[in-house]
Coordinates of N, CA and C in Angstrom, one line a residue:
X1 N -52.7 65.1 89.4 CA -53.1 65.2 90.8 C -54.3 64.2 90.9
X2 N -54.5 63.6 91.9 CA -55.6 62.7 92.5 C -56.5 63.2 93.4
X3 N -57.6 63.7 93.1 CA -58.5 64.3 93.9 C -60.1 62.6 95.1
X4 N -59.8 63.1 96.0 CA -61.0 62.2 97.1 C -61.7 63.4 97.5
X5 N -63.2 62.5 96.9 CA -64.3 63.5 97.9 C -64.7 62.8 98.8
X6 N -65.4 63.6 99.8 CA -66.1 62.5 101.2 C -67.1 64.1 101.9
X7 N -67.3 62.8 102.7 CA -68.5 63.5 103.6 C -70.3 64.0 103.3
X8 N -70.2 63.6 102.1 CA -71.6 63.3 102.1 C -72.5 62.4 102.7
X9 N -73.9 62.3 102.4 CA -74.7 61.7 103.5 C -76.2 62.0 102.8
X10 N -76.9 61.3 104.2 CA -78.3 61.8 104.5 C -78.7 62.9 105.4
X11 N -79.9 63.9 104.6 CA -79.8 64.9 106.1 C -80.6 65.6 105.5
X12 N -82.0 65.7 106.6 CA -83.1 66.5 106.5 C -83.0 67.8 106.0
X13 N -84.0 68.1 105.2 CA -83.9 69.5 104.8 C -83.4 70.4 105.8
X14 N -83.0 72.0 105.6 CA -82.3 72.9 106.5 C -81.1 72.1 107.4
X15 N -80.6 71.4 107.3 CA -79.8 70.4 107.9 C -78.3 70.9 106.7
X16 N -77.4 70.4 107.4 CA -76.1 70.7 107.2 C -75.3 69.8 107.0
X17 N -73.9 70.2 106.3 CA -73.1 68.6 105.9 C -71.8 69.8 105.4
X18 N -70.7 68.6 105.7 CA -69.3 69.7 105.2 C -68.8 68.7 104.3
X19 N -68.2 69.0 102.8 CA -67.7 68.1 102.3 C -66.2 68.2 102.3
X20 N -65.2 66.9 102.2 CA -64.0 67.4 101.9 C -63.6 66.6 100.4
X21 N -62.4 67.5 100.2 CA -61.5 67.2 99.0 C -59.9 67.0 99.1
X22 N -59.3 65.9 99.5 CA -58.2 65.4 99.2 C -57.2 65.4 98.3
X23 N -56.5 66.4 97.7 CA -55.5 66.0 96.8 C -54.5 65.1 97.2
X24 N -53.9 64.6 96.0 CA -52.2 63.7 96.4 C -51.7 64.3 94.9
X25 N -50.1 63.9 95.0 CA -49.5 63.7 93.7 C -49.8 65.0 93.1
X26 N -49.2 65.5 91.8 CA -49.1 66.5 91.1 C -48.6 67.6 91.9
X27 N -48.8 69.1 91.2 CA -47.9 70.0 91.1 C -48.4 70.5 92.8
X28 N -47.8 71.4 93.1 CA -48.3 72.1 94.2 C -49.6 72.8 95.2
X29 N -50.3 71.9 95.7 CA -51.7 72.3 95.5 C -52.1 73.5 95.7
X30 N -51.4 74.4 96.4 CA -51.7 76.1 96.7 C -52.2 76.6 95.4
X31 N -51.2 75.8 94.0 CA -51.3 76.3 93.0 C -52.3 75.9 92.1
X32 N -53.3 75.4 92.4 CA -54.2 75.1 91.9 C -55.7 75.8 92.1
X33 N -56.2 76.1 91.1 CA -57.7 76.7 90.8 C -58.5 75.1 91.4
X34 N -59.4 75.3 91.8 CA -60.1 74.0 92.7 C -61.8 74.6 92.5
X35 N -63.0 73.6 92.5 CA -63.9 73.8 92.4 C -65.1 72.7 92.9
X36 N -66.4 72.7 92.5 CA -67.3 71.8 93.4 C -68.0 71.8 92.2
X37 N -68.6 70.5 91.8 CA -69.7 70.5 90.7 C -70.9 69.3 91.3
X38 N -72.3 69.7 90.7 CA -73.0 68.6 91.4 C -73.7 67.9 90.0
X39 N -74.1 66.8 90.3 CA -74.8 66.0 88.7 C -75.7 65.3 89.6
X40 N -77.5 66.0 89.6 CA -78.2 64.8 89.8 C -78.9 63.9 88.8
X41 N -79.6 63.2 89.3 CA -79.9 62.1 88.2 C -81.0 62.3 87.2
X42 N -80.2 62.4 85.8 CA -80.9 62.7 84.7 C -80.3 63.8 84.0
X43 N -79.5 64.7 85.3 CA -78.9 66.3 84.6 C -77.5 65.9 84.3
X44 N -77.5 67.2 83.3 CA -76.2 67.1 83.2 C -75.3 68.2 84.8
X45 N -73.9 67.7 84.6 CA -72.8 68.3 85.7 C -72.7 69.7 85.5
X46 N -73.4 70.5 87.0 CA -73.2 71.5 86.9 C -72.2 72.2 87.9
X47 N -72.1 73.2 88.0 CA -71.2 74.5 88.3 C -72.0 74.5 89.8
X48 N -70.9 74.4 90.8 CA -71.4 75.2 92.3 C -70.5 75.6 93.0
X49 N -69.1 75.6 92.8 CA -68.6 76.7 93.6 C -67.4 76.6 93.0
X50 N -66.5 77.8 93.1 CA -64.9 77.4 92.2 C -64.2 78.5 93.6
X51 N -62.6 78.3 93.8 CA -61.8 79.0 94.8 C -60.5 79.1 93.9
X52 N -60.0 80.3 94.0 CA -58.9 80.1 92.9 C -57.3 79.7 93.6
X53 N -56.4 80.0 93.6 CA -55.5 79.8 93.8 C -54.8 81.0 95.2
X54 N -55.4 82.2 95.3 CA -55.1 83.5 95.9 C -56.8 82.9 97.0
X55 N -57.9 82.6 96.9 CA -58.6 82.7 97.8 C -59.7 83.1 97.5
X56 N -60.2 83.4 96.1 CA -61.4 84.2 95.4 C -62.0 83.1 95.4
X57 N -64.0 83.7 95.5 CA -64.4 82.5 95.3 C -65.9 82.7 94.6
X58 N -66.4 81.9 93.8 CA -67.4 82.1 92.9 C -68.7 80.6 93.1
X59 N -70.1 81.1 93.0 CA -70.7 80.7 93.9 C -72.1 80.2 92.4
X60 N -72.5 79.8 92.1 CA -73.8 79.7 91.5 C -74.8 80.5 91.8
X61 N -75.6 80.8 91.6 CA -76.8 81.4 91.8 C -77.9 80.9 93.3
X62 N -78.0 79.4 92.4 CA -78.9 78.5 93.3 C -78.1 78.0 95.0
X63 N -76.9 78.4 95.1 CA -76.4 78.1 96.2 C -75.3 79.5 96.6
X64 N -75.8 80.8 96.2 CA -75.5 81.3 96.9 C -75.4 82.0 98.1
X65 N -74.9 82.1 99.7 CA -75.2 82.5 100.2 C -75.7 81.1 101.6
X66 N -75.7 79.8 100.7 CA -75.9 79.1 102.2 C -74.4 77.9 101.8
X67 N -73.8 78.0 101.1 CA -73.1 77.5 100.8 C -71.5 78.1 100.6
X68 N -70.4 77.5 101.7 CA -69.1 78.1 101.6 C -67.7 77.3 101.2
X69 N -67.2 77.7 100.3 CA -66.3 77.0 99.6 C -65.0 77.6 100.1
X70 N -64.1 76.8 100.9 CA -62.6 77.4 101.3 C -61.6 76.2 100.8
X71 N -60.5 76.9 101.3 CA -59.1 75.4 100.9 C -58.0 75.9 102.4
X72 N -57.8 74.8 102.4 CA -56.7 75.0 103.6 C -55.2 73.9 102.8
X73 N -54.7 74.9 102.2 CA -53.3 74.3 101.3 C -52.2 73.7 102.3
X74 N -52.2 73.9 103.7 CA -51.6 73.3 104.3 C -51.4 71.7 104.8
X75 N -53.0 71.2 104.5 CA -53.7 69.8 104.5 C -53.6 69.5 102.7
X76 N -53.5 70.3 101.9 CA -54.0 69.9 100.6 C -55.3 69.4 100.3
X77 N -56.3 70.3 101.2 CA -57.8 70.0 101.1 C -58.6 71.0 101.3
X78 N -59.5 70.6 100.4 CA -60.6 71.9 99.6 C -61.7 71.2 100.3
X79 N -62.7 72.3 100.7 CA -63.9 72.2 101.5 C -65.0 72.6 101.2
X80 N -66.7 72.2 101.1 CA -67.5 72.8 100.9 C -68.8 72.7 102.3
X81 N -68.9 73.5 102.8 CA -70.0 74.1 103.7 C -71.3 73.9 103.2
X82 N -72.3 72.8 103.2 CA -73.8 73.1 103.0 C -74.4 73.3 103.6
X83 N -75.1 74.6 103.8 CA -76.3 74.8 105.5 C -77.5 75.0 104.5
X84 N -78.5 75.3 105.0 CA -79.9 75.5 104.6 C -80.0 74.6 103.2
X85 N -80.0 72.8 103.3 CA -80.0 72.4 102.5 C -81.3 72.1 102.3
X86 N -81.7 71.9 100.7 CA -83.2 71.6 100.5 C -83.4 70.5 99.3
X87 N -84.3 70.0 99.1 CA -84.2 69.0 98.2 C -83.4 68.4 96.9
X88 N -83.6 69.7 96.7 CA -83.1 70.3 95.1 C -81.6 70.1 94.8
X89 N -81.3 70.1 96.2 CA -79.7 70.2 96.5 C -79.0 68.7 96.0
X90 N -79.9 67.6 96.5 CA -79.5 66.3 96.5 C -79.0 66.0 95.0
X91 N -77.9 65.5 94.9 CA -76.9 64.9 93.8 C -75.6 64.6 94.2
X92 N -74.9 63.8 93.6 CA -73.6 63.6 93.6 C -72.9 64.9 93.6
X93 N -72.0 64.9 94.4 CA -70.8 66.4 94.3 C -68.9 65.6 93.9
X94 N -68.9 66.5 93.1 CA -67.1 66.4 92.7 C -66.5 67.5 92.7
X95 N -65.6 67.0 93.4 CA -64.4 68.3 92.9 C -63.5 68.0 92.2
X96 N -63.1 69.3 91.9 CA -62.0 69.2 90.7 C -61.1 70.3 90.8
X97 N -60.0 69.7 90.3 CA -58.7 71.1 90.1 C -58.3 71.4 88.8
X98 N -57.7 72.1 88.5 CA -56.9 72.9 87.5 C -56.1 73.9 87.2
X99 N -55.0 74.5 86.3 CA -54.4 75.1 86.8 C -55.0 76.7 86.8
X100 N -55.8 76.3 85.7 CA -57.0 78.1 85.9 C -58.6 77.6 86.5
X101 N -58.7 76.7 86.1 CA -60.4 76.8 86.5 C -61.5 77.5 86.4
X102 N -62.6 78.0 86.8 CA -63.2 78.2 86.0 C -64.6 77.9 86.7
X103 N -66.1 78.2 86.1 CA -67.4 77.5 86.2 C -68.2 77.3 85.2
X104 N -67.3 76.3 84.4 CA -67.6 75.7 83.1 C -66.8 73.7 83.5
X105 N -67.8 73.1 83.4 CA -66.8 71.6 83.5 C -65.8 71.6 82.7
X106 N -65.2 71.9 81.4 CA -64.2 71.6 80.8 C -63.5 72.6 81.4
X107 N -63.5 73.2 82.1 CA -62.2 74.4 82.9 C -61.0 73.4 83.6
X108 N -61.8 72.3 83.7 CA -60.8 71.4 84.8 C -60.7 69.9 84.7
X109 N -58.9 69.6 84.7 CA -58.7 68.2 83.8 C -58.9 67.5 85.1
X110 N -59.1 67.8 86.4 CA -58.4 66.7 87.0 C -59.9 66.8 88.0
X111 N -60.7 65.3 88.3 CA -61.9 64.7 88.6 C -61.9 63.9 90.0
X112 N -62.0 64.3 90.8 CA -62.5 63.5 92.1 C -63.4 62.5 91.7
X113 N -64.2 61.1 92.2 CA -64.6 60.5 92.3 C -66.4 60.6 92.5
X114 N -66.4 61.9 93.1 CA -67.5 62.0 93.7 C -68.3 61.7 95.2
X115 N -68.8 62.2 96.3 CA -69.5 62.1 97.1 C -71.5 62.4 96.6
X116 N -72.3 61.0 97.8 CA -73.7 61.7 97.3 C -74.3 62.3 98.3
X117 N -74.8 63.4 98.2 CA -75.6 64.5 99.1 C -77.0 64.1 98.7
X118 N -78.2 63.5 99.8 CA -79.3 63.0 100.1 C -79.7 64.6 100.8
X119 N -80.9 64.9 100.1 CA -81.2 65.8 101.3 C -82.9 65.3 101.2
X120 N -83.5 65.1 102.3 CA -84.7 64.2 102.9 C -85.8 65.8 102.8
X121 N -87.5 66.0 102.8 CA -88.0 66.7 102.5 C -89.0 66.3 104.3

């Protein structure tokens, strides 16, 4: 499967941004565990939101609560919600699928490109 991120940007702290995720090709995307990982510069790729295949959804710590992760399998696109965004937030975001997934990077073979989230202080 071929995953496209988009909709990242610039955007003042407390300011908002929706990301999307485009599958193509591969198996059925309903059937896929799907997730959100962010890597800013210098860190390593971390864990921020995973949706499984039924509609469960698992959230990080640092972004729980202003941050919403859905899929709409009818578009074959996975979504992330940023509201109350704050500095800390700013990094590149990817998504990723697989057939279990997980909130561990090796949970999932298949890598989006990446979008970058600016968030201004």
């Amino acid at each position: 499967v071929q995953l496209q991120a988009s909709g990242g940007g610039l955007v003042q702290a407390g300011g908002s941004l929706r990301l999307s995720c485009v599958a193509s090709g591969g198996r059925t995307f309903s059937s896929y565990a799907l997730g959100w990982f962010r890597q800013a510069p210098g860190k390593e790729r971390e864990f921020v939101a995973s949706i499984t295949w039924r509609g469960g959804s698992r959230y990080s710590e640092s972004v729980k609560g202003r941050f919403t992760i859905s899929r709409e399998n009818a578009k074959n696109t996975m979504y992330l919600e940023l509201n109350s965004l704050k500095p800390e937030d700013t990094a590149v975001y990817y998504c990723a699928a697989d057939q279990v997934g997980g909130t561990v990077v090796d949970a999932y073979a298949y890598w989006g490109q990446g979008t970058q989230v600016t968030v201004s202080s």
